[in-house]
Coordinates of C-alpha atoms and ligand atoms in Angstrom, one line a residue:
Chain Y
M164 CA -0.5 0.4 0.0
I165 CA 3.3 2.5 0.8
M166 CA 6.2 1.5 -1.0
V167 CA 9.4 3.8 -0.2
E168 CA 12.9 3.4 -2.2
Q169 CA 15.4 5.4 -1.1
L170 CA 13.7 8.8 -0.8
T171 CA 16.0 12.1 -0.1
R172 CA 14.2 15.5 1.1
R173 CA 16.9 18.2 1.5
F174 CA 16.3 21.7 2.9
G175 CA 18.8 23.9 1.7
A176 CA 21.8 21.7 3.4
V177 CA 19.8 19.6 5.7
A178 CA 18.7 16.5 4.8
A179 CA 15.8 15.8 6.2
L180 CA 15.5 12.6 4.7
D181 CA 18.5 10.8 3.1
G182 CA 17.5 7.5 1.8
F183 CA 14.1 6.3 3.6
D184 CA 13.0 2.9 2.6
L185 CA 9.6 2.0 3.9
V186 CA 7.1 -1.4 2.6
V187 CA 4.0 -0.9 4.1
P188 CA 1.5 -4.1 3.2
P189 CA -2.0 -3.5 2.8
G190 CA -4.3 -3.9 5.9
T191 CA -1.8 -3.0 8.9
V192 CA -0.6 -1.2 10.7
H193 CA 2.8 0.3 10.5
G194 CA 4.6 2.5 13.2
L195 CA 7.2 4.9 12.3
L196 CA 9.5 5.4 15.2
G197 CA 12.3 8.0 15.5
A198 CA 13.2 10.7 17.9
N199 CA 12.4 14.8 17.3
G200 CA 13.8 15.6 14.1
A201 CA 14.4 11.9 12.8
G202 CA 12.5 12.8 10.2
K203 CA 9.2 11.3 11.0
T204 CA 7.1 14.5 9.8
T205 CA 8.9 15.2 6.4
A206 CA 8.3 11.3 5.4
I207 CA 4.7 12.0 6.0
R208 CA 4.5 15.0 4.0
V209 CA 5.9 13.7 1.0
L210 CA 3.5 10.8 1.6
T211 CA 0.7 13.1 1.4
T212 CA 2.0 14.8 -1.3
L213 CA 2.4 18.3 0.8
L214 CA 6.2 18.5 -0.1
R215 CA 7.9 17.3 -3.2
P216 CA 10.9 14.9 -3.0
S217 CA 14.1 15.6 -3.5
S218 CA 14.7 12.4 -5.4
G219 CA 13.7 8.8 -4.9
H220 CA 10.5 7.4 -5.6
A221 CA 7.1 7.0 -3.5
R222 CA 3.9 5.2 -4.3
V223 CA 0.8 5.5 -2.1
A224 CA -2.2 3.2 -2.9
G225 CA -1.0 2.5 -6.1
H226 CA -0.2 6.3 -7.4
D227 CA 2.9 8.0 -7.4
V228 CA 3.1 10.6 -5.4
A229 CA 4.8 13.1 -7.5
R230 CA 3.4 12.1 -10.4
H231 CA -0.2 11.8 -9.9
P232 CA -0.7 13.5 -6.3
E233 CA -4.4 14.4 -6.9
R234 CA -4.8 10.5 -7.1
V235 CA -3.0 10.0 -4.5
R236 CA -5.3 12.5 -2.6
A237 CA -8.5 11.1 -3.1
R238 CA -7.7 7.5 -1.1
I239 CA -5.8 9.1 1.8
G240 CA -6.7 10.7 5.1
L241 CA -4.1 12.9 7.0
V242 CA -4.2 13.7 10.8
G243 CA -1.3 16.0 10.5
Q244 CA 1.0 17.0 14.1
H245 CA -0.7 19.7 15.0
A246 CA -5.4 19.7 15.3
A247 CA -6.3 20.8 12.2
V248 CA -9.6 21.6 12.7
D249 CA -11.6 25.2 12.6
E250 CA -11.5 26.8 16.2
E251 CA -14.5 28.6 15.0
L252 CA -16.8 26.3 14.0
D253 CA -18.1 23.3 15.9
G254 CA -17.5 19.6 15.8
R255 CA -20.4 19.2 13.4
Q256 CA -19.6 22.2 11.0
N257 CA -16.4 20.8 10.9
L258 CA -17.0 17.3 9.9
E259 CA -19.8 18.4 7.6
M260 CA -17.5 21.1 6.2
F261 CA -14.5 17.8 5.6
G262 CA -17.6 15.9 3.9
R263 CA -18.8 18.4 1.6
L264 CA -15.4 19.1 0.5
H265 CA -14.4 15.0 0.3
H266 CA -17.6 15.2 -2.6
L267 CA -20.1 13.2 -0.6
G268 CA -22.5 15.5 -1.1
T269 CA -25.2 17.6 1.5
R270 CA -27.2 14.8 2.7
P271 CA -24.3 12.1 3.4
A272 CA -22.0 14.7 4.7
R273 CA -24.4 15.1 7.6
A274 CA -24.9 11.7 8.1
R275 CA -21.8 10.7 8.2
A276 CA -20.8 14.2 10.6
T277 CA -23.4 12.4 12.9
E278 CA -21.9 9.2 12.8
L279 CA -19.0 10.0 13.5
L280 CA -19.6 12.2 16.3
E281 CA -20.8 9.2 18.2
R282 CA -18.0 7.5 17.2
F283 CA -15.3 9.6 18.7
D284 CA -17.8 10.3 21.4
L285 CA -17.7 14.5 20.8
P286 CA -19.5 16.6 21.9
D287 CA -21.9 19.4 19.5
K288 CA -19.9 22.2 20.9
P289 CA -17.9 24.8 19.6
V290 CA -14.0 23.2 18.6
R291 CA -12.2 25.8 21.4
Q292 CA -14.3 24.7 24.0
Y293 CA -12.8 21.2 23.3
S294 CA -10.2 19.6 25.4
G295 CA -7.3 18.2 23.7
G296 CA -8.1 15.3 23.9
M297 CA -11.6 15.7 22.2
R298 CA -9.4 17.7 20.0
R299 CA -6.7 14.6 19.1
R300 CA -9.9 13.1 18.5
L301 CA -12.1 15.4 16.0
D302 CA -9.0 15.7 14.0
L303 CA -9.1 11.7 13.6
A304 CA -12.5 11.4 12.9
A305 CA -11.8 14.4 10.1
G306 CA -9.2 12.2 8.9
L307 CA -12.4 9.2 8.3
I308 CA -14.7 11.0 6.3
I309 CA -13.7 8.4 3.3
S310 CA -13.0 5.5 5.1
P311 CA -9.3 6.4 3.4
A312 CA -7.4 3.3 1.8
V313 CA -4.8 4.6 4.1
L314 CA -4.6 6.6 7.1
F315 CA -1.4 8.6 7.6
L316 CA -1.1 10.0 11.7
D317 CA 1.6 12.1 12.6
E318 CA 2.2 12.1 16.7
P319 CA -1.5 11.5 17.4
T320 CA -0.5 11.3 21.3
T321 CA 2.2 13.7 21.7
G322 CA 1.7 16.6 24.5
L323 CA -1.5 14.8 25.7
D324 CA -2.1 13.7 29.2
P325 CA -2.0 9.8 30.2
R326 CA -5.9 9.4 30.0
A327 CA -6.2 11.4 26.3
R328 CA -3.6 9.2 25.5
T329 CA -5.7 6.3 26.0
E330 CA -8.9 7.7 24.6
V331 CA -7.2 8.1 21.2
W332 CA -5.3 4.6 21.1
S333 CA -8.9 3.2 21.6
A334 CA -10.0 5.5 18.9
I335 CA -7.1 4.2 16.8
R336 CA -7.5 0.9 17.6
R337 CA -11.1 1.3 16.7
L338 CA -10.7 2.4 13.2
V339 CA -7.8 0.0 12.9
A340 CA -10.6 -2.8 13.3
N341 CA -12.3 -1.7 9.7
G342 CA -8.9 -2.5 8.3
T343 CA -7.7 1.0 7.3
T344 CA -3.6 0.9 6.2
V345 CA -2.1 2.9 8.9
L346 CA 1.5 4.9 8.9
L347 CA 1.8 6.7 12.6
T348 CA 4.6 8.1 13.9
T349 CA 5.5 8.3 17.5
Q350 CA 8.5 8.8 19.8
Y351 CA 7.6 6.6 22.0
L352 CA 8.3 2.5 22.0
D353 CA 5.7 2.0 23.8
E354 CA 3.0 3.3 21.7
A355 CA 4.1 1.6 18.5
D356 CA 4.4 -1.3 20.6
Q357 CA 0.5 -0.7 21.8
L358 CA -0.6 0.1 18.1
A359 CA 1.5 -1.5 15.0
D360 CA 2.0 -4.9 13.9
H361 CA 4.7 -3.0 11.8
I362 CA 7.6 -1.0 13.0
T363 CA 10.1 1.3 11.2
V364 CA 13.0 2.9 13.3
I365 CA 14.5 6.0 11.5
A366 CA 17.4 8.1 12.3
A367 CA 19.0 11.2 10.7
G368 CA 16.4 10.7 8.0
R369 CA 17.2 7.0 6.9
T370 CA 16.0 3.5 8.0
L371 CA 17.3 2.2 11.0
A372 CA 15.4 -1.4 11.2
T373 CA 12.6 -2.7 10.3
G374 CA 10.0 -5.7 10.8
T375 CA 7.1 -7.0 13.1
T376 CA 6.6 -5.2 16.3
D377 CA 7.5 -8.8 18.0
A378 CA 10.4 -9.8 15.4
L379 CA 12.0 -6.2 15.9
K380 CA 11.4 -5.5 19.9
R381 CA 13.5 -8.7 20.2
R382 CA 16.3 -7.0 18.6
L383 CA 15.6 -3.7 19.8
G384 CA 17.2 -5.1 22.8
D385 CA 15.7 -6.9 25.6
D386 CA 13.5 -5.3 28.5
H387 CA 15.1 -3.7 31.5
L388 CA 14.7 -4.3 35.0
D389 CA 14.9 -1.4 37.2
V390 CA 15.7 -2.0 41.1
V391 CA 15.8 0.8 43.6
I392 CA 17.5 0.1 46.5
R393 CA 16.5 1.8 50.0
D394 CA 19.6 2.0 51.3
P395 CA 22.4 4.0 49.7
L396 CA 24.9 1.9 51.0
C397 CA 24.0 -1.6 50.2
L398 CA 23.6 -0.2 46.4
T399 CA 27.9 -2.0 45.7
D400 CA 26.6 -5.4 47.1
A401 CA 23.4 -5.4 45.2
A402 CA 24.5 -4.9 42.0
H403 CA 27.2 -7.6 42.4
L404 CA 24.1 -10.1 43.2
L405 CA 22.1 -9.0 40.2
A406 CA 25.7 -8.5 37.5
A407 CA 24.6 -12.6 37.3
F408 CA 20.9 -11.6 35.9
G409 CA 22.9 -8.9 33.1
P410 CA 25.0 -6.5 32.9
V411 CA 24.3 -3.8 35.5
R412 CA 24.3 0.1 34.8
I413 CA 24.1 2.1 38.4
N414 CA 22.3 5.5 39.2
K415 CA 24.0 6.1 42.3
D416 CA 21.7 9.7 42.6
Q417 CA 18.7 7.4 42.1
R418 CA 19.9 4.3 43.9
Q419 CA 18.6 2.5 40.8
I420 CA 20.3 -0.6 39.0
T421 CA 19.1 -0.9 35.2
L422 CA 19.9 -4.4 33.8
P423 CA 18.5 -5.4 30.5
V424 CA 17.3 -8.8 30.9
R425 CA 16.6 -11.8 28.4
D426 CA 14.1 -14.0 30.4
R427 CA 11.8 -11.4 31.8
V428 CA 10.0 -13.6 34.4
A429 CA 13.3 -15.7 35.6
A430 CA 14.9 -12.6 36.1
L431 CA 12.4 -10.7 38.0
T432 CA 11.7 -13.6 40.7
G433 CA 15.6 -14.3 40.6
A434 CA 16.7 -10.8 41.4
A435 CA 14.0 -10.8 43.9
R436 CA 15.1 -13.8 46.1
A437 CA 18.9 -13.0 45.6
L438 CA 17.5 -8.9 47.4
Q439 CA 16.4 -10.8 49.7
D440 CA 18.0 -13.5 50.8
N441 CA 20.9 -12.1 51.5
G442 CA 19.0 -9.1 53.4
I443 CA 18.9 -6.1 51.0
D444 CA 15.5 -3.8 50.4
A445 CA 14.1 -2.8 47.7
A446 CA 12.0 0.1 47.7
D447 CA 10.5 -0.6 43.6
I448 CA 11.5 -3.4 41.4
A449 CA 9.8 -3.5 37.6
L450 CA 10.6 -4.7 34.2
R451 CA 10.1 -1.7 31.5
Q452 CA 10.5 -1.5 27.6
P453 CA 14.1 0.0 26.7
T454 CA 13.5 3.6 25.9
L455 CA 14.0 4.9 22.8
D456 CA 17.5 6.1 23.7
E457 CA 18.6 2.7 24.8
V458 CA 17.0 1.3 22.0
F459 CA 19.7 3.7 19.0
L460 CA 22.2 2.7 21.9
H461 CA 21.6 -0.8 21.2
L462 CA 21.4 -0.6 17.5
T463 CA 24.0 1.4 16.9
A464 CA 26.5 -0.9 18.5
G465 CA 25.2 -3.3 16.4
S466 CA 25.9 -2.2 13.9
E467 CA 29.5 -1.1 14.4
E468 CA 30.0 -4.4 15.8
R469 CA 28.9 -5.6 12.4
T470 CA 31.6 -3.2 10.5
P471 CA 35.2 -5.5 10.1
A472 CA 37.5 -3.9 11.5
Chain Z
M98 CA -19.9 15.2 -12.1
T99 CA -17.9 18.0 -14.3
T100 CA -15.1 20.0 -12.6
A101 CA -17.0 23.4 -12.8
Y102 CA -20.0 21.7 -11.0
W103 CA -17.2 20.7 -7.9
M104 CA -15.6 24.3 -8.6
A105 CA -18.9 25.7 -8.2
S106 CA -20.0 23.3 -4.9
D107 CA -16.2 23.6 -3.0
S108 CA -16.1 27.4 -2.9
W109 CA -19.7 27.5 -1.8
T110 CA -19.0 25.0 1.3
L111 CA -15.4 27.4 2.1
T112 CA -17.8 30.7 1.3
R113 CA -20.2 28.8 4.2
R114 CA -17.6 28.0 6.7
T115 CA -17.0 31.9 6.8
L116 CA -20.8 32.6 7.7
L117 CA -20.9 29.9 10.0
H118 CA -17.9 32.0 11.6
W119 CA -20.5 35.0 11.9
R120 CA -23.4 33.5 12.9
N121 CA -21.5 31.3 15.3
Q122 CA -19.5 34.7 16.8
P123 CA -21.6 37.5 15.6
A124 CA -20.1 40.0 18.5
Q125 CA -16.9 40.0 16.0
L126 CA -18.9 40.7 12.5
L127 CA -20.2 43.5 14.7
L128 CA -16.9 45.0 16.3
G129 CA -15.8 44.4 12.6
L130 CA -18.4 46.7 10.9
L131 CA -18.7 49.2 14.1
F132 CA -14.6 50.2 14.1
P133 CA -15.3 52.4 10.7
V134 CA -18.7 53.7 11.7
M135 CA -16.4 55.1 15.0
I136 CA -13.6 56.4 12.7
L137 CA -16.6 57.9 11.0
L138 CA -17.8 59.7 13.9
M139 CA -14.3 60.5 15.5
F140 CA -13.4 62.7 12.1
G141 CA -16.9 63.8 11.4
Y142 CA -17.6 65.5 14.1
L143 CA -14.5 65.5 16.7
F144 CA -11.5 66.9 14.4
G145 CA -13.7 67.5 11.1
G146 CA -14.3 71.3 12.3
A147 CA -10.3 72.1 11.4
I148 CA -9.9 71.0 7.7
A149 CA -10.7 73.2 5.1
I150 CA -11.3 72.1 1.6
P151 CA -9.3 73.8 -1.1
G152 CA -12.1 74.6 -3.6
G153 CA -14.6 74.9 -0.5
G154 CA -17.1 72.2 0.5
D155 CA -18.5 70.5 3.4
Y156 CA -16.0 68.5 5.4
H157 CA -18.5 65.7 5.9
E158 CA -19.2 65.6 2.2
Y159 CA -15.3 65.3 1.8
L160 CA -15.0 62.5 4.3
L161 CA -17.5 60.4 3.6
P162 CA -15.8 58.3 0.0
G163 CA -12.4 59.0 2.6
V164 CA -13.9 56.9 4.8
F165 CA -15.7 54.3 2.6
T166 CA -12.1 53.8 0.5
L167 CA -10.2 53.6 4.0
T168 CA -12.6 50.8 5.1
M169 CA -11.9 48.8 1.9
A170 CA -8.2 49.0 2.9
F171 CA -8.9 48.0 6.1
G172 CA -10.7 44.9 4.9
I173 CA -6.7 43.5 3.5
E174 CA -6.7 42.5 7.3
T175 CA -9.6 40.5 7.4
T176 CA -8.1 38.8 4.9
Y177 CA -5.0 37.7 6.1
T178 CA -5.9 36.5 9.4
A179 CA -8.1 34.7 8.1
V180 CA -5.8 32.6 5.6
A181 CA -2.7 32.8 8.3
T182 CA -4.8 31.1 11.2
D183 CA -5.6 28.6 8.4
A184 CA -1.8 28.2 7.7
T185 CA -0.4 27.7 11.3
R186 CA -3.5 25.7 12.3
G187 CA -2.6 23.4 9.4
V188 CA -6.2 23.7 8.2
T189 CA -4.3 24.9 4.5
D190 CA -2.6 21.4 4.8
R191 CA -5.5 19.6 5.3
F192 CA -7.3 20.8 2.6
R193 CA -4.2 20.7 0.1
T194 CA -4.5 16.6 0.9
M195 CA -8.2 16.6 -0.4
P196 CA -9.9 16.4 -3.2
I197 CA -10.8 19.7 -3.9
A198 CA -11.3 21.3 -7.1
A199 CA -8.3 23.7 -7.8
G200 CA -8.8 27.2 -7.2
A201 CA -11.8 26.8 -4.5
V202 CA -9.9 27.6 -1.6
V203 CA -8.9 31.3 -2.9
T204 CA -12.2 31.5 -4.2
G205 CA -14.7 30.5 -0.9
R206 CA -12.0 33.0 0.6
S207 CA -13.1 35.6 -1.8
I208 CA -16.7 35.9 -1.8
A209 CA -16.7 35.2 1.7
D210 CA -14.6 38.6 2.0
M211 CA -16.6 40.6 -0.9
L212 CA -19.8 40.0 0.7
N213 CA -17.7 40.9 4.2
A214 CA -17.4 44.1 2.6
A215 CA -20.5 44.7 1.0
V216 CA -22.0 44.7 3.9
G217 CA -20.0 46.7 5.8
L218 CA -20.2 49.4 2.9
L219 CA -23.7 49.4 3.1
V220 CA -23.9 50.3 6.9
L221 CA -21.4 53.2 6.2
L222 CA -23.7 54.4 3.2
A223 CA -26.5 54.5 6.0
C224 CA -24.0 56.2 7.9
G225 CA -23.2 58.6 5.6
L226 CA -26.5 59.7 4.5
A227 CA -28.1 59.7 8.3
M228 CA -25.1 62.4 8.9
G229 CA -26.0 64.5 6.1
W230 CA -23.6 62.9 3.1
R231 CA -25.2 63.1 -0.6
W232 CA -24.6 62.0 -4.2
H233 CA -25.0 64.1 -6.3
N234 CA -24.7 62.9 -10.0
G235 CA -27.3 60.6 -9.9
F236 CA -27.7 56.9 -9.1
A237 CA -25.9 54.9 -11.6
S238 CA -22.8 57.4 -10.8
A239 CA -23.1 56.4 -7.3
L240 CA -22.9 52.9 -8.2
A241 CA -20.1 53.2 -10.4
A242 CA -19.0 54.5 -7.4
V243 CA -19.4 51.5 -5.1
G244 CA -18.4 49.0 -7.7
L245 CA -14.8 51.1 -7.7
L246 CA -14.5 50.4 -4.1
L247 CA -15.1 46.9 -4.2
L248 CA -12.5 46.6 -7.6
L249 CA -10.2 48.4 -4.6
R250 CA -11.2 45.9 -1.8
F251 CA -10.6 42.7 -4.3
A252 CA -7.4 43.7 -5.6
L253 CA -6.2 44.0 -2.0
L254 CA -7.8 40.6 -0.7
W255 CA -5.3 39.0 -2.9
L256 CA -2.8 41.5 -2.0
G257 CA -3.9 40.2 1.9
M258 CA -4.2 36.4 0.9
W259 CA -0.3 36.2 -0.8
L260 CA 1.5 38.1 2.6
A261 CA -0.4 35.7 4.7
L262 CA 0.5 32.5 2.9
A263 CA 4.2 33.8 2.2
A264 CA 4.5 35.6 5.3
G265 CA 2.1 33.3 7.3
R266 CA 2.4 34.0 10.4
P267 CA -1.0 35.4 12.8
E268 CA 1.3 37.9 14.8
T269 CA 2.2 39.4 12.2
L270 CA -1.4 41.0 11.4
M271 CA 0.4 43.2 14.0
A272 CA 2.9 45.3 11.7
L273 CA -0.1 45.0 9.1
Q274 CA -2.8 47.2 11.6
I275 CA 0.0 49.5 12.0
L276 CA 0.9 49.9 8.5
V277 CA -1.9 50.6 7.8
W278 CA -2.7 54.0 9.3
P279 CA 0.9 56.0 7.9
L280 CA -0.9 54.9 4.7
A281 CA -4.1 56.0 5.1
F282 CA -3.1 59.2 6.4
L283 CA -0.4 60.0 3.5
S284 CA -3.4 59.8 1.0
S285 CA -6.7 62.1 0.3
V286 CA -7.9 59.7 2.9
F287 CA -8.6 62.2 5.4
T288 CA -7.0 65.5 4.2
P289 CA -6.5 67.0 0.6
P290 CA -2.5 66.2 -0.5
S291 CA -2.8 70.3 -1.5
T292 CA -2.7 71.5 2.0
M293 CA -0.1 69.0 2.9
P294 CA 3.5 69.8 2.7
G295 CA 5.1 69.5 -1.1
W296 CA 6.9 66.4 -0.4
L297 CA 4.3 64.7 1.6
G298 CA 1.9 65.4 -0.9
A299 CA 3.4 63.8 -3.8
I300 CA 3.4 60.7 -1.9
A301 CA 0.0 60.7 -1.2
D302 CA -0.9 61.9 -4.7
G303 CA 0.7 58.5 -6.1
N304 CA -1.0 56.5 -3.0
P305 CA -3.5 54.0 -4.6
L306 CA -5.8 54.8 -2.2
S307 CA -5.8 58.3 -3.1
A308 CA -7.0 57.1 -6.4
T309 CA -9.8 55.7 -5.2
A310 CA -10.8 58.0 -2.8
G311 CA -10.6 60.8 -5.6
A312 CA -12.6 58.5 -8.3
T313 CA -15.4 58.2 -6.2
R314 CA -15.7 62.2 -4.9
A315 CA -15.8 62.7 -8.7
L316 CA -18.2 59.7 -9.1
F317 CA -20.7 60.8 -6.2
G318 CA -20.2 64.5 -6.9
N319 CA -18.7 65.5 -3.7
P320 CA -15.6 68.1 -3.4
G321 CA -12.2 67.3 -3.5
A322 CA -12.3 65.5 -6.8
D323 CA -8.1 65.7 -7.6
Q324 CA -7.5 63.0 -9.3
P325 CA -8.6 61.0 -12.7
V326 CA -11.3 58.7 -12.1
W327 CA -9.1 55.7 -14.5
L328 CA -6.5 55.9 -11.6
A329 CA -9.2 54.2 -9.6
V330 CA -9.5 51.0 -12.0
A331 CA -5.6 51.2 -13.5
W332 CA -4.4 50.4 -9.6
P333 CA -6.8 48.0 -8.6
L334 CA -6.0 46.4 -11.8
A335 CA -2.3 46.2 -11.4
L336 CA -2.0 45.1 -8.4
L337 CA -4.7 41.7 -9.4
A338 CA -2.2 41.7 -12.1
V339 CA 0.2 40.8 -9.9
F340 CA -1.0 39.6 -6.9
V341 CA -3.6 36.6 -8.1
P342 CA -0.9 35.0 -10.1
L343 CA 1.5 35.2 -7.3
A344 CA -1.0 34.0 -4.7
V345 CA -2.6 30.8 -6.6
H346 CA 1.5 30.1 -7.0
R347 CA 2.3 30.0 -3.4
Y348 CA -1.4 28.3 -2.7
R349 CA -0.7 25.5 -5.5
R350 CA 3.2 24.8 -4.0
L351 CA 5.0 22.5 -2.6
T352 CA 7.8 23.3 -1.4
Ligands
ADP198 N1 10.4 23.4 6.3 C1 11.3 23.4 6.7 N2 12.7 23.3 6.5 C2 14.4 23.3 7.4 N3 14.4 22.8 7.7 C3 13.1 21.7 7.9 C4 12.3 21.9 7.1 N4 11.1 20.9 7.7 C5 12.2 20.1 8.8 N5 13.6 20.6 8.6 C6 14.5 20.1 9.2 O1 14.2 18.2 9.1 C7 14.8 17.5 9.9 C8 13.4 16.7 10.0 O2 12.5 16.9 10.4 P1 10.9 16.5 10.8 O3 10.7 15.5 9.8 O4 10.1 17.5 11.5 O5 12.0 15.5 12.3 P2 10.4 15.0 12.8 O6 8.8 14.6 12.4 O7 10.7 13.8 12.9 O8 10.7 15.2 14.4 C9 14.8 18.2 11.3 O9 16.7 18.4 11.4 C10 14.2 19.8 11.1 O10 15.0 21.0 11.4
MG199 MG1 7.1 15.5 13.3

């Protein structure tokens, strides 16, 4: 559904995209994971015909974005990084307007607006009175007026509080259930993990890694075990004990020991037992997925290993 | 359906959007309509007594065509704000990714703003009549004067659209609001250029606002008509020839 080959896009001297590759099969949800400035928005803007590529090819829904932008436009929906809705209209007026502009006709546009308001649980009041989460949902709804073949979501939850974030997640899940192909960008591995079946990691405008979420998660590095020790004097002893389960990193200020673990359950129970047997009191012990920084460290370390010396 | 059908339909949808803004926020519309009325009252009754018209004539009769012209110039702020807000909020980008008929977005904006200008002008005409201002050359001439005023507004609309797309930040509006004033004072809107110091008077004479103000004075039969009518046609046409292509290009341009 999306085919991108060696895409580059330069802004003067800056190469926002620099040999970017991406393949998204129909009916899948693809997460484009990257830090701030990695080139995610630029990639979305090229794929949605808002920017011309400097070189390379990109096809969306069967059409070349540079050669037939109007054909691409008829098949896609875009939910940009900022809620692109009319603040001076209410939710229904916004959706009706976008529906008419999608050439649904007056009456179907009205019906569609009603349906979407209900589906996204949106109140019929001026958008300026909406909360951040409601705005985002209205934005999503506007991207879904025509049940697009491909939906682009650029950082759909950045800047939202945890509750609004969960709301938007469930809204995205519901639309994925309809079989829409989705490309979403995010800075958070857990978000990609929650929503996507495939992930591509982008850094400095280039594809760093790609694969199914599960396979990639394994490649992206193991889960991490964070252990917080109550007594700072026991920190070194605890680190020695935990080193049996993986290479430890110590954060003295937070009295925290972090280690990547392969077998989650064995590591968690083993670590807890080892500490208890030696009379070391843990204030907190938790398993979590690696952060984006840890993923990048891991991926770049991996590529260096492969480089022959 | 045909291209022409969707062009008309999309333009109407976008015009309707502005009409809905007015319905949702009537206070804003009213304030916009009342501001020129306030200027009219201020200059008509507060400062007006001190301003003499060379060759005689009533200052109210001189002032009204000036304020009509100025109001058309103020309209550029309405256009600029609307277009710049859409650009920064990402609404313009959303429109760009939709299969909207080419040109419908700018056409919708033009129709809405011209409606706004026509209503504003009607309010001012009514105020003028209430203040004792009259047209003296018959209805057809008066209608031609109104046409020239709307033509100026139409030309400035495209300038505003281009400025907003090129410089696109709502905050820059402030600069525009401040710049409109020297432009207004350095013209024949409030005072005849012949009463200004030599070089200022020369600038004021060459100001496109003076062209429209002078021509409408001539057509309404009001005092102080010091410029040929054709200038009030030529200036807006020149502006249109430059800024219509620029604005359309800016809107379509994929950077
Ligand atoms: N219009 C532009 N002009 C100049 N540089 C830009 C422009 N848009 C993006 N960039 C640069 O390209 C890089 C990638 O930006 P972006 O695609 O917005 O990243 P992301 O969305 O992943 O945060 C950044 O270094 C950014 O500064
Ligand atoms: Mg971005």
